[in-house]
């Protein structure tokens, strides 16, 4: 069977062509450009069964990123694996806002709570290193997560980009309790889906504890602001589209929208 025929068969089942190319490339251990260049060649017999198995898995809704083991974020490629949340495009806005605040207030110590694959923390560290003005600040980035697998993956991603980030296992800011006073900005994309929410098929394959934020989806925010004194600090968190009003009332912060026009980012600025 030719690569072109395999791609067509799965396009017919509703899979985008780009995904089909990536899945074949994954089995061959090549880049998708190789498949494009050999589109009308026969798929070697020894690979065919694995190609079919991967396609069938993908058709169950299993996320493409988990199959290929990589995800794009803020123009870079990061490792991703089952058991760790797949980063979303909205979160790039959280990074952008964080960088704006770091620049504006010349912030030095950044804590990312719930690092997952590490994309927020690592991107902030990389952008601060690559920017002339920000690199002069000597920004340090710390991160926590309650998921051991996430911490291991975040460390692996930091190594991929040879960037120094201090990732520690533990809840909220607890692993950096002794450094709390010196932390300038807290960023986080916490679990915020309300319990009982019907998720789309692909989300069922993602770690549920990374998604669900208790009865009203607000458990993480309530606990964080109850536990920590944030005077003198900036807090920037991603939020659910229907949580803006409640979180404004809870924190006195402001809420900004994402590119889709939905409430998405909470900013609590207590630097005065
Ligand atoms: C929505 S995911 C975000 C992952 C990553 N920051 C991203 O944007 O792709 C939330 C992450 O927070 C972690 N988490 C949940 N509750 C936590 C807590 N109390 N303290 C630290 N991490 C927590 C989860 O394990 C998960 O990795």
PDB file of N, CA, C and O in Angstrom, residues 140-166:
ATOM      1  N   UNK A 140      14.799  34.420  37.659  1.00  0.00           N
ATOM      2  CA  UNK A 140      14.882  33.019  38.089  1.00  0.00           C
ATOM      3  C   UNK A 140      13.476  32.438  38.066  1.00  0.00           C
ATOM      4  O   UNK A 140      12.531  33.097  38.524  1.00  0.00           O
ATOM      5  N   UNK A 141      13.356  31.222  37.560  1.00  0.00           N
ATOM      6  CA  UNK A 141      12.027  30.610  37.452  1.00  0.00           C
ATOM      7  C   UNK A 141      11.941  29.324  38.282  1.00  0.00           C
ATOM      8  O   UNK A 141      12.801  28.450  38.177  1.00  0.00           O
ATOM      9  N   UNK A 142      10.884  29.252  39.092  1.00  0.00           N
ATOM     10  CA  UNK A 142      10.634  28.091  39.937  1.00  0.00           C
ATOM     11  C   UNK A 142       9.286  27.495  39.542  1.00  0.00           C
ATOM     12  O   UNK A 142       8.441  28.202  38.991  1.00  0.00           O
ATOM     13  N   UNK A 143       9.084  26.236  39.865  1.00  0.00           N
ATOM     14  CA  UNK A 143       7.799  25.627  39.531  1.00  0.00           C
ATOM     15  C   UNK A 143       7.478  24.470  40.458  1.00  0.00           C
ATOM     16  O   UNK A 143       8.381  23.802  40.980  1.00  0.00           O
ATOM     17  N   UNK A 144       6.179  24.242  40.664  1.00  0.00           N
ATOM     18  CA  UNK A 144       5.743  23.110  41.482  1.00  0.00           C
ATOM     19  C   UNK A 144       4.655  22.327  40.748  1.00  0.00           C
ATOM     20  O   UNK A 144       3.986  22.865  39.855  1.00  0.00           O
ATOM     21  N   UNK A 145       4.487  21.086  41.140  1.00  0.00           N
ATOM     22  CA  UNK A 145       3.340  20.308  40.670  1.00  0.00           C
ATOM     23  C   UNK A 145       3.157  19.142  41.637  1.00  0.00           C
ATOM     24  O   UNK A 145       4.131  18.640  42.212  1.00  0.00           O
ATOM     25  N   UNK A 146       1.898  18.732  41.789  1.00  0.00           N
ATOM     26  CA  UNK A 146       1.608  17.602  42.676  1.00  0.00           C
ATOM     27  C   UNK A 146       1.810  16.270  41.951  1.00  0.00           C
ATOM     28  O   UNK A 146       1.753  15.213  42.563  1.00  0.00           O
ATOM     29  N   UNK A 147       2.016  16.345  40.640  1.00  0.00           N
ATOM     30  CA  UNK A 147       2.142  15.150  39.819  1.00  0.00           C
ATOM     31  C   UNK A 147       3.630  14.882  39.526  1.00  0.00           C
ATOM     32  O   UNK A 147       4.288  15.670  38.851  1.00  0.00           O
ATOM     33  N   UNK A 148       4.096  13.739  40.040  1.00  0.00           N
ATOM     34  CA  UNK A 148       5.506  13.364  39.881  1.00  0.00           C
ATOM     35  C   UNK A 148       5.914  13.270  38.406  1.00  0.00           C
ATOM     36  O   UNK A 148       7.001  13.678  38.018  1.00  0.00           O
ATOM     37  N   UNK A 149       5.000  12.718  37.610  1.00  0.00           N
ATOM     38  CA  UNK A 149       5.282  12.550  36.187  1.00  0.00           C
ATOM     39  C   UNK A 149       5.473  13.920  35.511  1.00  0.00           C
ATOM     40  O   UNK A 149       6.322  14.089  34.642  1.00  0.00           O
ATOM     41  N   UNK A 150       4.657  14.876  35.936  1.00  0.00           N
ATOM     42  CA  UNK A 150       4.754  16.232  35.374  1.00  0.00           C
ATOM     43  C   UNK A 150       6.113  16.850  35.726  1.00  0.00           C
ATOM     44  O   UNK A 150       6.775  17.432  34.861  1.00  0.00           O
ATOM     45  N   UNK A 151       6.525  16.720  36.966  1.00  0.00           N
ATOM     46  CA  UNK A 151       7.809  17.298  37.376  1.00  0.00           C
ATOM     47  C   UNK A 151       8.957  16.683  36.560  1.00  0.00           C
ATOM     48  O   UNK A 151       9.839  17.398  36.063  1.00  0.00           O
ATOM     49  N   UNK A 152       8.904  15.361  36.376  1.00  0.00           N
ATOM     50  CA  UNK A 152       9.963  14.691  35.598  1.00  0.00           C
ATOM     51  C   UNK A 152       9.971  15.188  34.154  1.00  0.00           C
ATOM     52  O   UNK A 152      11.032  15.453  33.573  1.00  0.00           O
ATOM     53  N   UNK A 153       8.759  15.360  33.582  1.00  0.00           N
ATOM     54  CA  UNK A 153       8.682  15.803  32.184  1.00  0.00           C
ATOM     55  C   UNK A 153       9.122  17.270  32.051  1.00  0.00           C
ATOM     56  O   UNK A 153       9.809  17.633  31.089  1.00  0.00           O
ATOM     57  N   UNK A 154       8.727  18.094  33.017  1.00  0.00           N
ATOM     58  CA  UNK A 154       9.130  19.507  32.978  1.00  0.00           C
ATOM     59  C   UNK A 154      10.658  19.612  33.037  1.00  0.00           C
ATOM     60  O   UNK A 154      11.266  20.412  32.311  1.00  0.00           O
ATOM     61  N   UNK A 155      11.278  18.784  33.866  1.00  0.00           N
ATOM     62  CA  UNK A 155      12.750  18.797  33.943  1.00  0.00           C
ATOM     63  C   UNK A 155      13.363  18.366  32.607  1.00  0.00           C
ATOM     64  O   UNK A 155      14.352  18.934  32.151  1.00  0.00           O
ATOM     65  N   UNK A 156      12.732  17.356  31.991  1.00  0.00           N
ATOM     66  CA  UNK A 156      13.238  16.871  30.698  1.00  0.00           C
ATOM     67  C   UNK A 156      13.121  17.972  29.628  1.00  0.00           C
ATOM     68  O   UNK A 156      14.022  18.178  28.822  1.00  0.00           O
ATOM     69  N   UNK A 157      12.001  18.702  29.664  1.00  0.00           N
ATOM     70  CA  UNK A 157      11.811  19.794  28.697  1.00  0.00           C
ATOM     71  C   UNK A 157      12.802  20.931  28.944  1.00  0.00           C
ATOM     72  O   UNK A 157      13.284  21.550  27.998  1.00  0.00           O
ATOM     73  N   UNK A 158      13.095  21.204  30.201  1.00  0.00           N
ATOM     74  CA  UNK A 158      14.082  22.264  30.501  1.00  0.00           C
ATOM     75  C   UNK A 158      15.450  21.846  29.967  1.00  0.00           C
ATOM     76  O   UNK A 158      16.188  22.673  29.395  1.00  0.00           O
ATOM     77  N   UNK A 159      15.756  20.559  30.093  1.00  0.00           N
ATOM     78  CA  UNK A 159      17.051  20.068  29.577  1.00  0.00           C
ATOM     79  C   UNK A 159      17.098  20.178  28.060  1.00  0.00           C
ATOM     80  O   UNK A 159      18.126  20.484  27.476  1.00  0.00           O
ATOM     81  N   UNK A 160      15.954  19.941  27.435  1.00  0.00           N
ATOM     82  CA  UNK A 160      15.889  20.024  25.969  1.00  0.00           C
ATOM     83  C   UNK A 160      16.356  21.399  25.492  1.00  0.00           C
ATOM     84  O   UNK A 160      16.966  21.535  24.445  1.00  0.00           O
ATOM     85  N   UNK A 161      16.017  22.421  26.278  1.00  0.00           N
ATOM     86  CA  UNK A 161      16.385  23.793  25.892  1.00  0.00           C
ATOM     87  C   UNK A 161      17.539  24.344  26.727  1.00  0.00           C
ATOM     88  O   UNK A 161      17.796  25.553  26.686  1.00  0.00           O
ATOM     89  N   UNK A 162      18.194  23.458  27.471  1.00  0.00           N
ATOM     90  CA  UNK A 162      19.353  23.851  28.294  1.00  0.00           C
ATOM     91  C   UNK A 162      19.070  25.111  29.099  1.00  0.00           C
ATOM     92  O   UNK A 162      19.872  26.054  29.117  1.00  0.00           O
ATOM     93  N   UNK A 163      17.902  25.126  29.736  1.00  0.00           N
ATOM     94  CA  UNK A 163      17.536  26.311  30.525  1.00  0.00           C
ATOM     95  C   UNK A 163      17.367  25.890  31.990  1.00  0.00           C
ATOM     96  O   UNK A 163      16.882  24.798  32.268  1.00  0.00           O
ATOM     97  N   UNK A 164      17.782  26.791  32.881  1.00  0.00           N
ATOM     98  CA  UNK A 164      17.719  26.444  34.298  1.00  0.00           C
ATOM     99  C   UNK A 164      16.365  26.850  34.883  1.00  0.00           C
ATOM    100  O   UNK A 164      15.987  28.020  34.848  1.00  0.00           O
ATOM    101  N   UNK A 165      15.624  25.881  35.396  1.00  0.00           N
ATOM    102  CA  UNK A 165      14.379  26.134  36.123  1.00  0.00           C
ATOM    103  C   UNK A 165      14.406  25.178  37.307  1.00  0.00           C
ATOM    104  O   UNK A 165      14.852  24.050  37.165  1.00  0.00           O
ATOM    105  N   UNK A 166      13.911  25.632  38.438  1.00  0.00           N
ATOM    106  CA  UNK A 166      13.915  24.769  39.624  1.00  0.00           C
ATOM    107  C   UNK A 166      12.503  24.203  39.809  1.00  0.00           C
ATOM    108  O   UNK A 166      11.605  24.910  40.263  1.00  0.00           O
TER     109      UNK A 166
END
